[in-house]
XYZ file of C-alpha atoms in Angstrom:
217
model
C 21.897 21.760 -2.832
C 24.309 19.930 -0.179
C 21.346 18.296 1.456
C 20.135 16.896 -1.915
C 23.794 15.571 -2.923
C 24.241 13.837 0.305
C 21.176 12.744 -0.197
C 21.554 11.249 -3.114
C 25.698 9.584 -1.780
C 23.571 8.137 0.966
C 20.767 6.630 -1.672
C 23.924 5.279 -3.571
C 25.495 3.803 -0.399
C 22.625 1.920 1.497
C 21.133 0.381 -1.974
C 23.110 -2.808 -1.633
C 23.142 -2.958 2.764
C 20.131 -4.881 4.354
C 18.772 -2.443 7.080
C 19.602 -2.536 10.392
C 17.239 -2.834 13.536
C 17.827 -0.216 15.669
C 15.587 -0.210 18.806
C 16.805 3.483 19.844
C 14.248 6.045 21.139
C 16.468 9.138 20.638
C 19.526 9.743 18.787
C 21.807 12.179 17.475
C 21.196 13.484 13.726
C 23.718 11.647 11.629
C 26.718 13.738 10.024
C 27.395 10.854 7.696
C 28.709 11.765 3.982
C 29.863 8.592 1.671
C 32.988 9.216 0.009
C 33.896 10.151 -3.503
C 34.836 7.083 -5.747
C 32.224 4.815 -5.136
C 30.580 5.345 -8.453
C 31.576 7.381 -10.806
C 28.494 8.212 -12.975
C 27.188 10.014 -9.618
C 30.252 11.200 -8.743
C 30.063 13.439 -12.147
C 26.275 14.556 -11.887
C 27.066 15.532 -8.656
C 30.121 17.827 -9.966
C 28.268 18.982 -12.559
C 24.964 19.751 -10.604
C 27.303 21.472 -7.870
C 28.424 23.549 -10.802
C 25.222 24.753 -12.213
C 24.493 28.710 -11.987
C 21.603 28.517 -9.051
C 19.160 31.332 -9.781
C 18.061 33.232 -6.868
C 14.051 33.078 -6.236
C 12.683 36.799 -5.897
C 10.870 37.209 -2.894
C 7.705 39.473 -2.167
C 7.267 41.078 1.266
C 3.765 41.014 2.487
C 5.185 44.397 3.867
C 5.523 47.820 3.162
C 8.759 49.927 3.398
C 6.779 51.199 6.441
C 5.721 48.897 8.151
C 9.270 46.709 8.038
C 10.762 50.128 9.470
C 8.452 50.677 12.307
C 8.900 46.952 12.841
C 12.574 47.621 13.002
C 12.348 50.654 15.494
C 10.136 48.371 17.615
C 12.795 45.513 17.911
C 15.710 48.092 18.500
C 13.931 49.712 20.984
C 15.277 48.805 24.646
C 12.453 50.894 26.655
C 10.064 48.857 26.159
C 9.138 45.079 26.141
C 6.403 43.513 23.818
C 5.163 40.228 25.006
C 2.045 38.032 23.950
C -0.763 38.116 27.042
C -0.933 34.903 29.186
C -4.275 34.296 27.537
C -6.940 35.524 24.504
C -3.833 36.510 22.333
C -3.093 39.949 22.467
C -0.192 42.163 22.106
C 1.130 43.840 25.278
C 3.684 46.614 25.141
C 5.328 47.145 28.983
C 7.846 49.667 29.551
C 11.326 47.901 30.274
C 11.765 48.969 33.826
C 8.181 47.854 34.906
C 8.746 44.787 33.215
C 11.967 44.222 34.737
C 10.014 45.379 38.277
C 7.383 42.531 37.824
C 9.660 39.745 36.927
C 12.504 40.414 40.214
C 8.999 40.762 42.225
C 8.550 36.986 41.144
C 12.201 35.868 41.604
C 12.215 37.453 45.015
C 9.365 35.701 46.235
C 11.413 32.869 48.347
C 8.430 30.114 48.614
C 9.027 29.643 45.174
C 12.604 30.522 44.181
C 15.743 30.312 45.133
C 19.366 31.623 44.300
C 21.245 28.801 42.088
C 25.294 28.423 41.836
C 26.611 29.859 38.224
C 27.945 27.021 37.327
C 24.871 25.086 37.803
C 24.702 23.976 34.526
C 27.666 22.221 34.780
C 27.102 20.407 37.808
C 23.536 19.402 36.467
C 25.733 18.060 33.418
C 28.612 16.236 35.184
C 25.929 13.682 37.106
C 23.904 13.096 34.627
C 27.005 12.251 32.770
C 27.583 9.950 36.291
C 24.143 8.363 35.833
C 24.519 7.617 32.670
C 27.891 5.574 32.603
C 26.542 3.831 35.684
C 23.359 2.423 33.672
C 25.092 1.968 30.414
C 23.372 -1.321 29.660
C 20.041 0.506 30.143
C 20.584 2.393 26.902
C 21.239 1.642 23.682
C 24.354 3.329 21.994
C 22.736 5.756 19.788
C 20.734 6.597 22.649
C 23.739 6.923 24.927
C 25.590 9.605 22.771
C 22.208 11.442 22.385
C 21.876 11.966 25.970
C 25.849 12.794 26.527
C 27.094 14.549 23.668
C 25.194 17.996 22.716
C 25.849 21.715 23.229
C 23.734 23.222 25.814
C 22.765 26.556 26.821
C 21.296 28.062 29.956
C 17.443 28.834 30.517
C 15.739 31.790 29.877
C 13.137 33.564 32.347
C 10.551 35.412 30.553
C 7.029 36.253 32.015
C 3.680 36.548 30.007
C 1.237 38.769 31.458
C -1.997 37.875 33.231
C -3.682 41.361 31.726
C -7.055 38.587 32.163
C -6.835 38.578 36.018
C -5.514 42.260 36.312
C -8.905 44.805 37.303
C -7.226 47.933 36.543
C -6.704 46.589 33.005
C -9.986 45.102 32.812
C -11.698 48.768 34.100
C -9.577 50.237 31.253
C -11.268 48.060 28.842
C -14.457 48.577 29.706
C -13.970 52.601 30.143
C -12.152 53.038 27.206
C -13.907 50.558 24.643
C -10.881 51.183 21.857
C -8.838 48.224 19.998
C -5.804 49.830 21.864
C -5.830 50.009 25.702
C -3.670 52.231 27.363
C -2.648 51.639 31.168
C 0.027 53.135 33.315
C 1.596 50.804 35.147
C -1.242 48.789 36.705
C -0.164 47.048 40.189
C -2.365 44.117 40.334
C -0.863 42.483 37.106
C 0.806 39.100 37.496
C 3.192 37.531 34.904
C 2.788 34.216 33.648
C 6.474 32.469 34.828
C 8.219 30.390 31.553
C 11.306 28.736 31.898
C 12.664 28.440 28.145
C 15.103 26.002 28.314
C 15.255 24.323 24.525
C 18.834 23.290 25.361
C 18.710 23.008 28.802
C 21.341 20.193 30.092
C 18.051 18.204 30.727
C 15.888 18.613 28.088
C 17.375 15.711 26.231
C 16.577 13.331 29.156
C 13.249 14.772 29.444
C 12.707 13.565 25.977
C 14.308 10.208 26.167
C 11.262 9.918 29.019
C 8.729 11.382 27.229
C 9.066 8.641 24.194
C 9.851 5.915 27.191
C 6.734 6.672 28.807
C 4.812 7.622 26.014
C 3.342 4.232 25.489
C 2.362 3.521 28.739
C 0.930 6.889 29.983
């Protein structure tokens, strides 16, 4: 109901303004809300719209009782990890501390990785920020405050395993020929490294890139 109301303030308030050419790539999602007293005839259906008794649509789970509850014990349940396989889609359920075992086996491997600073982040952040107000003419505004001004979070590690490439899963396959596979532990399997980093302190200039070189690549 807010959307549609501000929706309908910013219909009222652009009517009469010629648009605007705005040559940004990226930019911030706009906060803007017109104020009250521009027009009173919407000022009043919005009041009265805001007032009307919203009945609540009655949803119907595609679940049972059952099912939601064992999904529930499976989410609460910190011995184990479920995970999607690296590839063909299927369901893997590790135990926690094998899991846990296969993932520092990848960190530790120093060809590949190395130990960051904590407050990596932050450094990472304070010269892009450095960058940025050197090359100010090289943006636009809007695409200036897009790459400064946004909350961001650390990267997560996660691993997806290679049960494709493992041969003590694939013998277990063949031997067993169920729907469900059970193996204990198997040492040959590899994990599929992901760096999740949706709010990453670069993931904002990675996309101001992206739609730079987007038209060229």
């Amino acid at each position: 109901m807010l959307k549609f109301c501000r929706r309908l303030r910013l219909t009222e308030y652009f009517a009469d303004k010629e648009s605007e050419e705005d040559d940004s790539l990226v930019r911030n999602k706009s906060t803007f809300i017109p104020n009250t007293g521009r027009n009173k005839c919407l000022d009043d259906y919005i009041e009265n719209l805001s007032n009307y008794p919203l009945t609540p649509i009655k949803v119907n789970h595609n679940l049972t009782k059952g099912e939601k509850s064992a999904l529930q014990n499976l989410r609460n349940d910190k011995s184990i990890v479920i995970k999607q396989a690296d590839k063909g889609g299927a369901i893997v359920i590790m135990d926690s501390d094998y899991y846990r075992i296969k993932v520092e086996e990848q960190l530790n491997d120093s060809t590949f990785y190395s130990e960051i600073p904590d407050n990596i982040d932050h450094l990472v952040k304070r010269r892009m920020n450095t960058v940025l107000n050197k090359y100010t003419t090289a943006t636009t505004e809007k695409e200036y405050d897009y790459l400064k001004n946004f909350e961001r979070k650390t990267s997560n590690f996660y691993g997806l395993p290679k049960i494709h490439k493992s041969k003590e899963i694939q013998s277990a396959i063949n031997s067993q020929q169920n729907e469900y596979i059970k193996v204990q532990k198997p040492t040959d399997l590899k994990l599929r490294p992901i760096i999740a980093g949706p709010a990453s302190p670069t993931h904002r200039l990675s996309n101001f890139f992206r739609h730079n070189f987007e038209t060229i690549v």
